[in-house]
Short mmCIF file of C-alpha atoms in Angstrom, two decimals:
data_model
loop_
_atom_site.label_atom_id
_atom_site.label_comp_id
_atom_site.label_asym_id
_atom_site.label_seq_id
_atom_site.Cartn_x
_atom_site.Cartn_y
_atom_site.Cartn_z
CA UNK N 1 18.02 1.13 20.91
CA UNK N 2 19.29 -2.45 20.94
CA UNK N 3 22.46 -3.05 18.92
CA UNK N 4 22.43 -6.45 17.18
CA UNK N 5 25.38 -8.34 15.67
CA UNK N 6 25.64 -8.37 11.85
CA UNK N 7 23.93 -11.02 9.73
CA UNK N 8 22.04 -13.09 12.35
CA UNK N 9 21.36 -9.86 14.20
CA UNK N 10 19.12 -8.89 11.30
CA UNK N 11 16.69 -11.61 12.41
CA UNK N 12 16.74 -10.22 15.94
CA UNK N 13 16.13 -6.69 14.67
CA UNK N 14 13.20 -7.93 12.58
CA UNK N 15 11.73 -9.86 15.50
CA UNK N 16 11.93 -6.81 17.77
CA UNK N 17 10.25 -4.62 15.16
CA UNK N 18 7.60 -7.24 14.36
CA UNK N 19 6.55 -7.46 18.00
CA UNK N 20 5.81 -3.72 18.03
CA UNK N 21 4.30 -3.82 14.53
CA UNK N 22 1.71 -6.41 15.59
CA UNK N 23 -0.20 -3.62 17.33
CA UNK N 24 -0.89 -2.13 13.88
CA UNK N 25 -3.01 -5.09 12.75
CA UNK N 26 -6.22 -3.10 13.16
CA UNK N 27 -5.02 -0.57 10.55
CA UNK N 28 -4.31 -3.21 7.92
CA UNK N 29 -7.66 -4.84 8.65
CA UNK N 30 -9.50 -1.55 8.20
CA UNK N 31 -7.60 -0.84 4.98
CA UNK N 32 -8.38 -4.26 3.56
CA UNK N 33 -12.08 -3.89 4.36
CA UNK N 34 -12.26 -0.39 2.89
CA UNK N 35 -10.38 -1.52 -0.21
CA UNK N 36 -12.85 -4.36 -0.70
CA UNK N 37 -15.72 -1.88 -0.69
CA UNK N 38 -13.91 0.39 -3.18
CA UNK N 39 -12.79 -2.32 -5.61
CA UNK N 40 -16.04 -4.30 -5.60
CA UNK N 41 -17.76 -0.99 -6.34
CA UNK N 42 -15.74 -0.55 -9.57
CA UNK N 43 -13.10 1.66 -7.99
CA UNK N 44 -9.37 1.08 -8.22
CA UNK N 45 -6.19 1.04 -6.21
CA UNK N 46 -3.16 3.00 -7.38
CA UNK N 47 0.17 2.21 -5.74
CA UNK N 48 3.67 3.66 -5.93
CA UNK N 49 7.08 3.60 -4.34
CA UNK N 50 10.74 4.01 -5.20
CA UNK N 51 13.35 1.25 -5.35
CA UNK N 52 12.52 -1.61 -2.99
CA UNK N 53 9.27 0.13 -2.08
CA UNK N 54 8.29 0.03 -5.76
CA UNK N 55 8.68 -3.73 -5.62
CA UNK N 56 6.44 -3.87 -2.54
CA UNK N 57 3.82 -1.69 -4.24
CA UNK N 58 3.86 -3.94 -7.29
CA UNK N 59 3.56 -6.99 -5.05
CA UNK N 60 0.34 -5.51 -3.63
CA UNK N 61 -1.20 -4.80 -7.03
CA UNK N 62 -0.25 -8.28 -8.27
CA UNK N 63 -2.07 -9.88 -5.34
CA UNK N 64 -5.24 -7.93 -6.18
CA UNK N 65 -5.23 -8.36 -9.96
CA UNK N 66 -4.22 -12.00 -9.58
CA UNK N 67 -4.98 -13.56 -6.24
CA UNK N 68 -3.59 -13.69 -2.73
CA UNK N 69 -4.55 -17.18 -1.52
CA UNK N 70 -7.87 -18.45 -2.82
CA UNK N 71 -9.36 -17.92 -6.26
CA UNK N 72 -11.63 -14.91 -6.64
CA UNK N 73 -12.44 -12.26 -9.27
CA UNK N 74 -9.73 -9.90 -10.50
CA UNK N 75 -9.76 -6.34 -9.20
CA UNK N 76 -8.35 -3.10 -10.60
CA UNK N 77 -4.96 -2.22 -9.10
CA UNK N 78 -2.19 -0.31 -10.89
CA UNK N 79 1.47 0.02 -9.87
CA UNK N 80 2.29 3.47 -11.24
CA UNK N 81 6.03 2.87 -11.58
CA UNK N 82 5.52 -0.28 -13.70
CA UNK N 83 4.68 1.61 -16.92
CA UNK N 84 8.24 2.42 -17.95
CA UNK N 85 7.26 4.38 -21.06
CA UNK N 86 4.98 6.68 -19.08
CA UNK N 87 7.35 7.11 -16.15
CA UNK N 88 10.37 7.90 -18.32
CA UNK N 89 8.40 10.23 -20.60
CA UNK N 90 6.95 12.12 -17.63
CA UNK N 91 10.35 12.33 -15.94
CA UNK N 92 11.88 13.64 -19.17
CA UNK N 93 9.15 16.15 -19.95
CA UNK N 94 7.99 17.27 -16.50
CA UNK N 95 10.65 16.20 -14.01
CA UNK N 96 11.00 13.27 -11.63
CA UNK N 97 8.76 14.85 -9.00
CA UNK N 98 5.81 14.55 -11.42
CA UNK N 99 6.32 10.87 -12.31
CA UNK N 100 3.52 9.60 -10.06
CA UNK N 101 1.43 12.76 -9.67
CA UNK N 102 0.67 13.01 -13.38
CA UNK N 103 -0.42 9.37 -13.47
CA UNK N 104 -2.64 9.92 -10.44
CA UNK N 105 -4.32 12.79 -12.28
CA UNK N 106 -4.78 10.49 -15.29
CA UNK N 107 -6.05 7.36 -13.54
CA UNK N 108 -7.45 8.46 -10.18
CA UNK N 109 -11.16 9.00 -9.68
CA UNK N 110 -13.01 10.24 -6.58
CA UNK N 111 -13.30 7.41 -4.09
CA UNK N 112 -10.26 5.50 -5.38
CA UNK N 113 -7.31 4.74 -3.09
CA UNK N 114 -3.64 5.63 -3.56
CA UNK N 115 -1.17 3.57 -1.51
CA UNK N 116 2.29 5.12 -1.18
CA UNK N 117 5.21 3.13 0.23
CA UNK N 118 8.37 4.81 1.48
CA UNK N 119 10.99 3.88 4.07
CA UNK N 120 11.87 7.55 4.61
CA UNK N 121 8.45 9.10 4.12
CA UNK N 122 10.21 12.00 2.44
CA UNK N 123 10.36 11.19 -1.30
CA UNK N 124 9.38 14.29 -3.28
CA UNK N 125 7.63 12.34 -6.05
CA UNK N 126 5.43 10.54 -3.51
CA UNK N 127 4.57 13.78 -1.74
CA UNK N 128 3.55 15.28 -5.11
CA UNK N 129 1.43 12.19 -5.81
CA UNK N 130 -0.30 12.57 -2.45
CA UNK N 131 -1.12 16.21 -3.25
CA UNK N 132 -2.49 15.25 -6.68
CA UNK N 133 -4.58 12.46 -5.17
CA UNK N 134 -6.19 14.63 -2.52
CA UNK N 135 -7.01 17.24 -5.18
CA UNK N 136 -8.72 14.49 -7.23
CA UNK N 137 -10.74 13.10 -4.32
CA UNK N 138 -8.55 9.99 -4.08
CA UNK N 139 -7.92 8.65 -0.57
CA UNK N 140 -4.22 8.50 0.35
CA UNK N 141 -2.71 5.78 2.51
CA UNK N 142 0.99 5.77 3.41
CA UNK N 143 3.20 2.90 4.51
CA UNK N 144 6.35 4.54 5.85
CA UNK N 145 9.27 4.16 8.17
CA UNK N 146 9.42 5.85 11.58
CA UNK N 147 7.23 8.84 12.37
CA UNK N 148 7.18 11.76 12.09
CA UNK N 149 7.76 12.18 8.37
CA UNK N 150 6.33 14.40 5.59
CA UNK N 151 4.30 11.63 3.93
CA UNK N 152 2.53 10.91 7.22
CA UNK N 153 1.44 14.55 7.32
CA UNK N 154 0.32 14.49 3.67
CA UNK N 155 -1.83 11.35 3.86
CA UNK N 156 -5.35 10.58 4.98
CA UNK N 157 -4.10 7.56 6.93
CA UNK N 158 -0.71 6.05 7.57
CA UNK N 159 1.04 3.08 9.06
CA UNK N 160 4.51 4.05 10.24
CA UNK N 161 6.91 1.18 10.94
CA UNK N 162 9.25 1.76 13.84
CA UNK N 163 12.47 0.00 12.84
CA UNK N 164 16.13 1.08 12.86
CA UNK N 165 16.95 0.20 9.22
CA UNK N 166 15.29 0.61 5.85
CA UNK N 167 15.63 -3.12 5.17
CA UNK N 168 13.54 -4.03 8.20
CA UNK N 169 10.98 -1.35 7.37
CA UNK N 170 10.59 -2.86 3.89
CA UNK N 171 10.21 -6.36 5.30
CA UNK N 172 7.42 -5.20 7.57
CA UNK N 173 5.83 -3.35 4.67
CA UNK N 174 5.53 -6.73 2.95
CA UNK N 175 3.91 -8.13 6.09
CA UNK N 176 1.47 -5.20 5.99
CA UNK N 177 0.73 -5.85 2.30
CA UNK N 178 -0.15 -9.47 3.06
CA UNK N 179 -2.28 -8.46 6.05
CA UNK N 180 -4.21 -5.98 3.88
CA UNK N 181 -4.72 -8.70 1.27
CA UNK N 182 -5.96 -11.16 3.89
CA UNK N 183 -8.46 -8.62 5.21
CA UNK N 184 -9.46 -7.72 1.65
CA UNK N 185 -10.16 -11.33 0.70
CA UNK N 186 -12.12 -11.94 3.90
CA UNK N 187 -14.27 -8.87 3.26
CA UNK N 188 -14.89 -9.86 -0.37
CA UNK N 189 -15.87 -13.36 0.74
CA UNK N 190 -18.30 -11.97 3.34
CA UNK N 191 -19.87 -9.77 0.67
CA UNK N 192 -20.18 -12.71 -1.72
CA UNK N 193 -21.92 -14.81 0.92
CA UNK N 194 -24.34 -11.99 1.72
CA UNK N 195 -25.17 -11.52 -1.95
CA UNK N 196 -25.60 -15.26 -2.44
CA UNK N 197 -28.05 -15.39 0.46
CA UNK N 198 -30.06 -12.55 -1.05
CA UNK N 199 -29.21 -10.16 1.80
CA UNK N 200 -27.75 -6.68 1.44
#
């Protein structure tokens, strides 16, 4: 493992990790295309994370409900940690491990997608959410730090970022979020053009 100097070394660490991460582009493209099919078919995306990963999950849902680059219809995407009344009530009544799982059971429908973001891949509340999602017929995608990790094993698909620090993992998770959104928008646009031409 390369040891970088502090501060500016962070840029070097990120650049090293990004070079390796580039090989994962096909995963984000596939996820974006699948998500377009789900959301244009009246399905929804659920997303969750803890701490900085919660912010990344909420960034993803904001891009889908709002827009990423160009104007397009709004799509259903829910950041499960963003409902503070629900999360605190569930944590109080059922325990922290149930904070996301109970919401998945409430909002998830067969064919929906649950995106879980975690630098460690070991957060108990995300593992419980993955279990609840699979039981409900919801597809589970995980964005994690280095493999192997428990969330990788508990998901239908995963993208594991190989980076030495949690900060760099989170930065590449944001890159992945934007790549998924780019692929999503491209797939939606292709579908719109097909529909406009009268082809299915």
